[in-house]
Amino acid sequence: MSTSLTAAPPRPASLDAVLAYAWSTGEFTATDALEATGLTRSTTIDAMDALARLGLLEELPNARQAGEYRKGRPARRFSLRADAAVLVGVDAGNVHITATVTDLRAQQLATRRTTLVMDRDDPAARARIIAAAVDDALTDAGRSRDDVLAICVGVPAPVNAAGRSPDHPRGFGERMNPGLSDTFAWAPIVRIDNDASLAAVAEGAVGAAVGCRDYIALLAGVRLGAGVVVDGNVLRGAHGGVGEMVAFEHVDGVGTADGLGARMAAWAAAAVADGAASPDGTLAAIAAGEPDPRAVLELAAAGDSAAMAIVDRVGAVLARIVSVLGSMFDPQRVVVSGAISEGIEAVVVAARRSLPTDLDLPAPELVVSQLGADVVVTGAVSAAAAAARLGALDVWMARDPT
């Protein structure tokens, strides 16, 4: 993660404590805050007033003004100013770009989606398209760059702690992450990260891994990618390479880093070509042109024997992938995430049947994500929100040190 902040002046720890509490709750009183933070009443009230002056808290009408009549002096009520700034999450995929703008509570304000024309794709043009998608989403939300507190962008490439992607023999990393830390340097808080890692953030925040401290989010559509969480921490590695799946090119029974969707499409075409499926059947029609993996899954669900064979074959590959990941990272759970998760249950059921029972460690639980194609942008928003919580006071006090 990178920031464009100047050093903020020292401040009382009570400001951080009260702001953290405000971010985690709805409206509250000084009594609520002091009970949650352990601060004294006077310190709590001073912190609440200071945060209100900064514009991070808003004072609400008191109980009498709100119609909740009580005896005695009504308590002052405060709340986080969710509209004080905005967050931006971006899924900058190989072909599809999604940019979402939210308020500080991660409530969506606007989303823009863009499809890249790949034969015209180059690093500089790609950076401009991603930046334009963000600006368009901000416009749709009625906000501007000046309103952004934190932005997080997910890319399909390794990303190190500085937000940079290592050199790639074919230039893939540099093209997928064309200096995006610099592109978005206008934002106070910037995080560029691997898309599978952000999928893992999403699954842990609002998805199939809530409450789980050891899990893997497996993006498995066109290419394999894994976001790995161990002891509650997303693993990165020296160059951001944890979760890169090229090693599966050397694993018997897997053979490539192609995703499950890509395999289904290729094997559907092969089944027609080698006569395993009737050239006049539905699978042949699906396999013509650009085969759709979801159509193969739907055909298998309808009982087509050739499609069912493909599902079983893909399930066996998934089982081998899960077994290897299980032996490497010892996760409690593996979540099949991304657009391919919609309708993939039959493959997961087949994979569960194929999981070996003689592993040195218990096999991970294999589940399907419910977050669909927006899992990466959901994780990007969650990551931007987490960074905003940590850095908001630094930003505000650098702007207004008084």
CSV table of C-alpha atoms in Angstrom, one decimal:
chain,number,residue,atom,x,y,z
A,1,MET,CA,0.0,0.0,0.0
A,2,SER,CA,1.2,3.5,-0.7
A,3,THR,CA,0.1,6.9,0.5
A,4,SER,CA,0.6,10.5,-0.5
A,5,LEU,CA,0.4,11.9,3.0
A,6,THR,CA,2.6,14.4,4.7
A,7,ALA,CA,3.4,13.6,8.3
A,8,ALA,CA,0.4,14.3,10.5
A,9,PRO,CA,1.1,16.0,13.9
A,10,PRO,CA,0.9,14.0,17.1
A,11,ARG,CA,-2.6,13.5,18.5
A,12,PRO,CA,-4.3,12.1,21.5
A,13,ALA,CA,-4.9,8.3,21.3
A,14,SER,CA,-8.5,9.0,22.4
A,15,LEU,CA,-9.3,10.3,18.9
A,16,ASP,CA,-8.3,7.0,17.3
A,17,ALA,CA,-10.2,5.0,19.9
A,18,VAL,CA,-13.5,7.0,19.6
A,19,LEU,CA,-13.3,7.1,15.8
A,20,ALA,CA,-12.7,3.3,15.7
A,21,TYR,CA,-15.8,2.9,17.8
A,22,ALA,CA,-17.8,5.2,15.7
A,23,TRP,CA,-16.8,3.3,12.6
A,24,SER,CA,-18.0,0.1,14.1
A,25,THR,CA,-21.4,1.2,15.3
A,26,GLY,CA,-24.4,3.4,14.4
A,27,GLU,CA,-25.5,6.4,16.4
A,28,PHE,CA,-24.0,6.6,19.9
A,29,THR,CA,-23.7,8.8,23.0
A,30,ALA,CA,-20.7,9.6,25.1
A,31,THR,CA,-21.8,6.9,27.6
A,32,ASP,CA,-21.8,4.3,24.8
A,33,ALA,CA,-18.3,5.4,23.7
A,34,LEU,CA,-16.7,5.6,27.1
A,35,GLU,CA,-18.0,2.1,28.0
A,36,ALA,CA,-16.6,0.8,24.7
A,37,THR,CA,-13.2,2.5,24.9
A,38,GLY,CA,-12.5,2.7,28.6
A,39,LEU,CA,-11.8,6.4,28.4
A,40,THR,CA,-13.0,8.9,31.0
A,41,ARG,CA,-16.2,10.9,30.3
A,42,SER,CA,-14.4,14.2,29.8
A,43,THR,CA,-11.8,12.6,27.5
A,44,THR,CA,-14.5,10.9,25.5
A,45,ILE,CA,-16.5,14.1,25.1
A,46,ASP,CA,-13.4,16.1,24.1
A,47,ALA,CA,-12.6,13.5,21.5
A,48,MET,CA,-16.1,13.4,20.1
A,49,ASP,CA,-16.1,17.2,19.8
A,50,ALA,CA,-12.7,17.2,18.1
A,51,LEU,CA,-13.8,14.6,15.6
A,52,ALA,CA,-17.0,16.6,14.9
A,53,ARG,CA,-14.9,19.7,14.2
A,54,LEU,CA,-12.7,17.7,11.8
A,55,GLY,CA,-15.9,16.6,10.0
A,56,LEU,CA,-15.5,12.8,10.7
A,57,LEU,CA,-18.4,12.7,13.2
A,58,GLU,CA,-21.8,14.5,13.0
A,59,GLU,CA,-23.9,15.4,15.9
A,60,LEU,CA,-27.5,14.2,15.6
A,61,PRO,CA,-30.7,15.8,17.0
A,62,ASN,CA,-30.9,14.9,20.7
A,63,ALA,CA,-33.6,12.5,22.0
A,64,ARG,CA,-36.1,15.3,22.7
A,65,GLN,CA,-35.7,16.8,19.3
A,66,ALA,CA,-36.0,13.4,17.7
A,67,GLY,CA,-39.3,12.8,19.5
A,68,GLU,CA,-37.9,10.4,22.1
A,69,TYR,CA,-38.9,12.3,25.2
A,70,ARG,CA,-37.1,11.6,28.4
A,71,LYS,CA,-36.8,13.2,31.8
A,72,GLY,CA,-33.8,15.3,32.4
A,73,ARG,CA,-31.2,16.6,30.0
A,74,PRO,CA,-31.2,14.6,26.8
A,75,ALA,CA,-27.9,13.0,25.9
A,76,ARG,CA,-25.9,14.2,22.9
A,77,ARG,CA,-25.9,11.7,20.0
A,78,PHE,CA,-23.2,11.3,17.4
A,79,SER,CA,-22.6,9.2,14.3
A,80,LEU,CA,-19.8,8.6,11.8
A,81,ARG,CA,-20.2,11.0,8.9
A,82,ALA,CA,-20.4,8.4,6.2
A,83,ASP,CA,-20.5,11.0,3.5
A,84,ALA,CA,-17.4,12.8,4.7
A,85,ALA,CA,-15.4,11.0,1.9
A,86,VAL,CA,-15.7,8.1,-0.4
A,87,LEU,CA,-13.9,4.9,-1.1
A,88,VAL,CA,-13.2,3.4,-4.5
A,89,GLY,CA,-12.7,-0.3,-5.2
A,90,VAL,CA,-11.6,-1.5,-8.7
A,91,ASP,CA,-11.4,-4.9,-10.3
A,92,ALA,CA,-9.0,-4.3,-13.2
A,93,GLY,CA,-9.3,-7.6,-14.9
A,94,ASN,CA,-7.6,-8.9,-18.0
A,95,VAL,CA,-10.6,-7.9,-20.1
A,96,HIS,CA,-13.3,-6.4,-17.8
A,97,ILE,CA,-12.9,-3.3,-15.5
A,98,THR,CA,-15.3,-2.6,-12.7
A,99,ALA,CA,-15.0,0.5,-10.5
A,100,THR,CA,-17.3,1.0,-7.5
A,101,VAL,CA,-17.6,4.1,-5.3
A,102,THR,CA,-19.0,3.8,-1.8
A,103,ASP,CA,-19.4,5.9,1.3
A,104,LEU,CA,-17.2,5.4,4.4
A,105,ARG,CA,-19.5,2.6,5.5
A,106,ALA,CA,-18.9,0.8,2.2
A,107,GLN,CA,-22.4,1.5,1.0
A,108,GLN,CA,-22.4,1.5,-2.8
A,109,LEU,CA,-23.0,4.8,-4.5
A,110,ALA,CA,-22.2,4.0,-8.1
A,111,THR,CA,-20.5,1.4,-10.3
A,112,ARG,CA,-19.0,1.6,-13.8
A,113,ARG,CA,-18.1,-1.4,-16.0
A,114,THR,CA,-15.8,-1.3,-19.0
A,115,THR,CA,-14.7,-3.9,-21.4
A,116,LEU,CA,-11.2,-3.6,-22.9
A,117,VAL,CA,-10.4,-4.2,-26.5
A,118,MET,CA,-7.5,-6.5,-26.1
A,119,ASP,CA,-5.9,-6.0,-29.6
A,120,ARG,CA,-5.4,-2.4,-28.7
A,121,ASP,CA,-4.3,-3.0,-25.1
A,122,ASP,CA,-1.0,-1.5,-24.0
A,123,PRO,CA,0.2,-0.4,-20.6
A,124,ALA,CA,-0.3,3.3,-20.9
A,125,ALA,CA,-3.7,2.9,-22.6
A,126,ARG,CA,-4.8,0.4,-19.9
A,127,ALA,CA,-3.8,2.8,-17.1
A,128,ARG,CA,-5.9,5.5,-18.8
A,129,ILE,CA,-8.9,3.3,-19.2
A,130,ILE,CA,-8.8,2.2,-15.5
A,131,ALA,CA,-8.4,5.8,-14.4
A,132,ALA,CA,-11.3,6.9,-16.7
A,133,ALA,CA,-13.5,4.1,-15.2
A,134,VAL,CA,-12.8,5.5,-11.7
A,135,ASP,CA,-13.6,9.1,-12.8
A,136,ASP,CA,-16.8,8.0,-14.5
A,137,ALA,CA,-17.9,6.1,-11.3
A,138,LEU,CA,-17.1,9.2,-9.2
A,139,THR,CA,-19.2,11.3,-11.6
A,140,ASP,CA,-22.1,8.9,-11.4
A,141,ALA,CA,-21.9,9.1,-7.6
A,142,GLY,CA,-21.9,12.9,-7.7
A,143,ARG,CA,-18.4,13.1,-6.2
A,144,SER,CA,-14.9,14.0,-7.4
A,145,ARG,CA,-11.3,12.9,-6.9
A,146,ASP,CA,-11.1,15.5,-4.0
A,147,ASP,CA,-13.7,13.4,-2.1
A,148,VAL,CA,-11.7,10.1,-2.3
A,149,LEU,CA,-10.1,8.9,1.0
A,150,ALA,CA,-8.9,5.5,-0.2
A,151,ILE,CA,-8.7,3.5,-3.4
A,152,CYS,CA,-7.9,-0.1,-3.9
A,153,VAL,CA,-7.3,-1.8,-7.3
A,154,GLY,CA,-7.1,-5.5,-7.9
A,155,VAL,CA,-5.0,-6.8,-10.9
A,156,PRO,CA,-4.5,-10.3,-12.3
A,157,ALA,CA,-0.7,-10.3,-11.6
A,158,PRO,CA,1.7,-10.6,-8.6
A,159,VAL,CA,1.9,-7.4,-6.6
A,160,ASN,CA,4.5,-6.6,-4.0
A,161,ALA,CA,4.1,-4.5,-0.8
A,162,ALA,CA,4.9,-1.3,-2.7
A,163,GLY,CA,2.1,-1.9,-5.2
A,164,ARG,CA,4.4,-2.9,-8.0
A,165,SER,CA,4.4,-6.0,-10.2
A,166,PRO,CA,7.7,-7.8,-10.9
A,167,ASP,CA,9.0,-8.0,-14.4
A,168,HIS,CA,7.5,-10.8,-16.4
A,169,PRO,CA,9.2,-12.6,-19.4
A,170,ARG,CA,6.3,-11.7,-21.7
A,171,GLY,CA,5.5,-8.4,-20.0
A,172,PHE,CA,2.2,-9.6,-18.6
A,173,GLY,CA,2.7,-8.2,-15.1
A,174,GLU,CA,3.7,-4.8,-16.4
A,175,ARG,CA,0.7,-4.7,-18.7
A,176,MET,CA,-1.8,-5.7,-16.0
A,177,ASN,CA,-0.3,-3.3,-13.5
A,178,PRO,CA,1.1,-0.4,-15.5
A,179,GLY,CA,2.3,1.7,-12.6
A,180,LEU,CA,-1.2,2.0,-11.1
A,181,SER,CA,0.3,3.3,-7.8
A,182,ASP,CA,1.5,6.3,-9.8
A,183,THR,CA,-1.8,6.6,-11.7
A,184,PHE,CA,-3.7,7.0,-8.5
A,185,ALA,CA,-1.1,8.9,-6.5
A,186,TRP,CA,-3.7,11.7,-6.3
A,187,ALA,CA,-5.6,9.7,-3.7
A,188,PRO,CA,-4.5,10.0,0.0
A,189,ILE,CA,-4.5,6.2,0.5
A,190,VAL,CA,-3.7,3.8,-2.4
A,191,ARG,CA,-3.5,0.0,-2.4
A,192,ILE,CA,-2.7,-2.0,-5.5
A,193,ASP,CA,-3.1,-5.8,-4.9
A,194,ASN,CA,-3.5,-9.1,-6.6
A,195,ASP,CA,-7.1,-9.9,-7.6
A,196,ALA,CA,-7.2,-13.3,-5.9
A,197,SER,CA,-5.9,-11.8,-2.7
A,198,LEU,CA,-8.7,-9.3,-2.8
A,199,ALA,CA,-11.2,-12.1,-3.5
A,200,ALA,CA,-9.9,-13.7,-0.2
A,201,VAL,CA,-10.5,-10.4,1.5
A,202,ALA,CA,-14.0,-10.4,0.3
A,203,GLU,CA,-14.7,-13.9,1.3
A,204,GLY,CA,-13.4,-13.2,4.8
A,205,ALA,CA,-15.3,-10.0,5.1
A,206,VAL,CA,-18.8,-10.9,3.7
A,207,GLY,CA,-18.5,-14.2,2.0
A,208,ALA,CA,-18.0,-17.9,2.6
A,209,ALA,CA,-15.0,-17.5,4.9
A,210,VAL,CA,-16.5,-15.2,7.5
A,211,GLY,CA,-15.0,-16.2,10.9
A,212,CYS,CA,-12.4,-18.5,9.3
A,213,ARG,CA,-8.7,-17.7,9.9
A,214,ASP,CA,-7.2,-20.2,7.5
A,215,TYR,CA,-8.6,-20.4,4.0
A,216,ILE,CA,-8.0,-20.0,0.3
A,217,ALA,CA,-10.1,-18.1,-2.3
A,218,LEU,CA,-9.6,-19.9,-5.6
A,219,LEU,CA,-10.3,-17.8,-8.7
A,220,ALA,CA,-10.7,-20.5,-11.3
A,221,GLY,CA,-12.4,-19.2,-14.4
A,222,VAL,CA,-9.9,-18.6,-17.3
A,223,ARG,CA,-6.7,-18.9,-15.2
A,224,LEU,CA,-6.1,-20.3,-11.7
A,225,GLY,CA,-5.2,-17.8,-9.0
A,226,ALA,CA,-5.4,-18.2,-5.2
A,227,GLY,CA,-5.7,-15.7,-2.3
A,228,VAL,CA,-4.2,-17.4,0.7
A,229,VAL,CA,-5.1,-16.5,4.3
A,230,VAL,CA,-3.1,-18.1,7.1
A,231,ASP,CA,-3.7,-17.2,10.8
A,232,GLY,CA,-6.0,-14.4,9.6
A,233,ASN,CA,-3.4,-12.7,7.4
A,234,VAL,CA,-3.4,-12.5,3.6
A,235,LEU,CA,0.0,-13.9,2.5
A,236,ARG,CA,1.9,-11.9,-0.2
A,237,GLY,CA,5.6,-13.1,-0.5
A,238,ALA,CA,8.7,-11.2,-1.5
A,239,HIS,CA,7.3,-10.3,-5.0
A,240,GLY,CA,3.6,-10.8,-4.4
A,241,GLY,CA,3.8,-14.3,-5.8
A,242,VAL,CA,2.0,-16.3,-3.1
A,243,GLY,CA,-1.0,-17.9,-4.8
A,244,GLU,CA,0.4,-17.8,-8.3
A,245,MET,CA,-0.5,-21.1,-9.9
A,246,VAL,CA,2.1,-21.7,-12.6
A,247,ALA,CA,3.5,-24.5,-10.5
A,248,PHE,CA,0.5,-26.6,-11.5
A,249,GLU,CA,2.1,-27.0,-14.9
A,250,HIS,CA,4.3,-29.5,-13.1
A,251,VAL,CA,1.6,-31.4,-11.2
A,252,ASP,CA,0.3,-34.6,-12.6
A,253,GLY,CA,-3.5,-34.6,-13.1
A,254,VAL,CA,-3.5,-30.8,-13.4
A,255,GLY,CA,-0.9,-30.0,-16.0
A,256,THR,CA,-1.6,-26.2,-16.6
A,257,ALA,CA,-2.6,-23.1,-14.8
A,258,ASP,CA,-5.8,-23.0,-16.9
A,259,GLY,CA,-8.9,-22.3,-14.9
A,260,LEU,CA,-11.9,-24.7,-14.6
A,261,GLY,CA,-14.0,-22.7,-17.1
A,262,ALA,CA,-11.3,-22.8,-19.7
A,263,ARG,CA,-10.9,-26.5,-19.2
A,264,MET,CA,-14.7,-27.1,-19.6
A,265,ALA,CA,-14.8,-25.1,-22.8
A,266,ALA,CA,-11.7,-26.9,-24.2
A,267,TRP,CA,-12.9,-30.4,-23.2
A,268,ALA,CA,-16.4,-29.7,-24.7
A,269,ALA,CA,-14.8,-29.0,-28.0
A,270,ALA,CA,-12.5,-32.1,-27.7
A,271,ALA,CA,-15.5,-34.3,-26.8
A,272,VAL,CA,-17.1,-33.4,-30.1
A,273,ALA,CA,-13.9,-33.6,-32.1
A,274,ASP,CA,-13.1,-37.1,-30.9
A,275,GLY,CA,-16.6,-38.5,-31.1
A,276,ALA,CA,-17.3,-38.8,-27.4
A,277,ALA,CA,-20.3,-36.4,-28.0
A,278,SER,CA,-22.7,-36.6,-30.9
A,279,PRO,CA,-21.8,-34.0,-33.7
A,280,ASP,CA,-25.6,-33.3,-33.9
A,281,GLY,CA,-26.2,-33.0,-30.2
A,282,THR,CA,-26.6,-30.0,-27.9
A,283,LEU,CA,-23.0,-30.2,-26.6
A,284,ALA,CA,-21.7,-29.8,-30.2
A,285,ALA,CA,-23.8,-26.7,-30.6
A,286,ILE,CA,-22.4,-25.4,-27.3
A,287,ALA,CA,-18.8,-26.2,-28.3
A,288,ALA,CA,-19.0,-24.4,-31.7
A,289,GLY,CA,-17.4,-21.0,-31.7
A,290,GLU,CA,-16.7,-19.7,-28.1
A,291,PRO,CA,-17.9,-22.5,-25.8
A,292,ASP,CA,-19.7,-21.2,-22.7
A,293,PRO,CA,-18.7,-23.2,-19.5
A,294,ARG,CA,-22.1,-22.3,-17.9
A,295,ALA,CA,-23.9,-23.9,-20.8
A,296,VAL,CA,-21.9,-27.1,-20.3
A,297,LEU,CA,-22.9,-27.1,-16.6
A,298,GLU,CA,-26.5,-26.6,-17.5
A,299,LEU,CA,-26.4,-29.4,-20.0
A,300,ALA,CA,-24.8,-31.7,-17.4
A,301,ALA,CA,-27.6,-30.8,-14.9
A,302,ALA,CA,-30.1,-31.8,-17.6
A,303,GLY,CA,-28.6,-35.2,-17.8
A,304,ASP,CA,-26.4,-35.1,-20.9
A,305,SER,CA,-23.9,-37.9,-20.5
A,306,ALA,CA,-21.0,-36.2,-22.4
A,307,ALA,CA,-21.4,-33.0,-20.4
A,308,MET,CA,-21.6,-35.0,-17.1
A,309,ALA,CA,-18.3,-36.7,-18.0
A,310,ILE,CA,-16.7,-33.3,-18.5
A,311,VAL,CA,-18.0,-32.1,-15.1
A,312,ASP,CA,-16.6,-35.2,-13.4
A,313,ARG,CA,-13.2,-34.7,-15.2
A,314,VAL,CA,-13.1,-31.1,-14.1
A,315,GLY,CA,-14.1,-32.1,-10.6
A,316,ALA,CA,-11.1,-34.5,-10.5
A,317,VAL,CA,-8.8,-31.7,-11.5
A,318,LEU,CA,-10.2,-29.4,-8.8
A,319,ALA,CA,-9.8,-32.2,-6.2
A,320,ARG,CA,-6.1,-32.5,-7.2
A,321,ILE,CA,-5.7,-28.7,-6.9
A,322,VAL,CA,-7.3,-28.6,-3.5
A,323,SER,CA,-5.2,-31.5,-2.3
A,324,VAL,CA,-2.0,-29.7,-3.3
A,325,LEU,CA,-3.0,-26.4,-1.8
A,326,GLY,CA,-4.1,-28.2,1.3
A,327,SER,CA,-0.6,-29.8,1.7
A,328,MET,CA,1.1,-26.4,1.1
A,329,PHE,CA,-1.0,-24.1,3.3
A,330,ASP,CA,-3.1,-26.3,5.5
A,331,PRO,CA,-6.3,-24.3,5.0
A,332,GLN,CA,-9.5,-25.1,6.8
A,333,ARG,CA,-11.5,-24.1,3.8
A,334,VAL,CA,-11.1,-23.6,0.0
A,335,VAL,CA,-13.7,-21.3,-1.6
A,336,VAL,CA,-14.2,-21.5,-5.3
A,337,SER,CA,-14.7,-17.8,-6.2
A,338,GLY,CA,-15.3,-15.5,-9.1
A,339,ALA,CA,-17.7,-15.6,-12.0
A,340,ILE,CA,-17.2,-19.3,-12.5
A,341,SER,CA,-18.7,-20.0,-9.0
A,342,GLU,CA,-22.2,-19.3,-10.4
A,343,GLY,CA,-23.4,-22.8,-11.4
A,344,ILE,CA,-20.2,-24.6,-10.4
A,345,GLU,CA,-21.8,-26.7,-7.6
A,346,ALA,CA,-21.8,-29.9,-9.7
A,347,VAL,CA,-18.1,-29.7,-10.2
A,348,VAL,CA,-17.5,-29.1,-6.5
A,349,VAL,CA,-19.7,-32.1,-5.7
A,350,ALA,CA,-17.6,-34.2,-8.1
A,351,ALA,CA,-14.4,-32.8,-6.5
A,352,ARG,CA,-15.5,-33.7,-3.0
A,353,ARG,CA,-16.0,-37.3,-4.2
A,354,SER,CA,-12.5,-37.3,-5.7
A,355,LEU,CA,-10.6,-35.8,-2.7
A,356,PRO,CA,-8.1,-38.4,-1.5
A,357,THR,CA,-8.6,-39.8,2.0
A,358,ASP,CA,-5.0,-40.7,2.7
A,359,LEU,CA,-3.6,-37.2,3.0
A,360,ASP,CA,-1.2,-36.4,5.8
A,361,LEU,CA,-3.5,-33.5,6.8
A,362,PRO,CA,-7.3,-33.4,6.9
A,363,ALA,CA,-8.6,-32.3,3.5
A,364,PRO,CA,-9.9,-28.7,3.4
A,365,GLU,CA,-13.6,-28.1,3.3
A,366,LEU,CA,-14.5,-27.2,-0.3
A,367,VAL,CA,-17.3,-24.6,-0.7
A,368,VAL,CA,-18.7,-22.3,-3.4
A,369,SER,CA,-18.7,-18.6,-3.1
A,370,GLN,CA,-21.9,-16.6,-3.2
A,371,LEU,CA,-20.3,-13.4,-4.2
A,372,GLY,CA,-20.2,-14.2,-8.0
A,373,ALA,CA,-18.3,-12.1,-10.6
A,374,ASP,CA,-18.0,-9.1,-8.2
A,375,VAL,CA,-15.9,-10.8,-5.6
A,376,VAL,CA,-12.7,-8.9,-6.5
A,377,VAL,CA,-14.3,-5.5,-6.5
A,378,THR,CA,-16.1,-6.4,-3.3
A,379,GLY,CA,-12.7,-7.2,-1.8
A,380,ALA,CA,-11.2,-4.1,-3.1
A,381,VAL,CA,-13.9,-2.0,-1.4
A,382,SER,CA,-13.4,-4.0,1.8
A,383,ALA,CA,-9.6,-3.4,1.6
A,384,ALA,CA,-10.1,0.3,0.9
A,385,ALA,CA,-12.4,0.6,3.9
A,386,ALA,CA,-9.9,-1.2,6.2
A,387,ALA,CA,-7.1,1.2,5.0
A,388,ALA,CA,-9.4,4.2,5.5
A,389,ARG,CA,-10.1,3.2,9.1
A,390,LEU,CA,-6.4,3.1,9.8
A,391,GLY,CA,-5.5,6.3,7.9
A,392,ALA,CA,-8.5,8.6,8.1
A,393,LEU,CA,-7.2,10.6,11.0
A,394,ASP,CA,-3.7,11.0,9.4
A,395,VAL,CA,-5.4,12.4,6.3
A,396,TRP,CA,-7.7,14.8,8.2
A,397,MET,CA,-5.1,16.1,10.6
A,398,ALA,CA,-2.6,16.6,7.8
A,399,ARG,CA,-5.2,18.8,6.2
A,400,ASP,CA,-6.2,20.5,9.4
A,401,PRO,CA,-3.5,20.2,12.1
A,402,THR,CA,-5.5,22.4,14.5
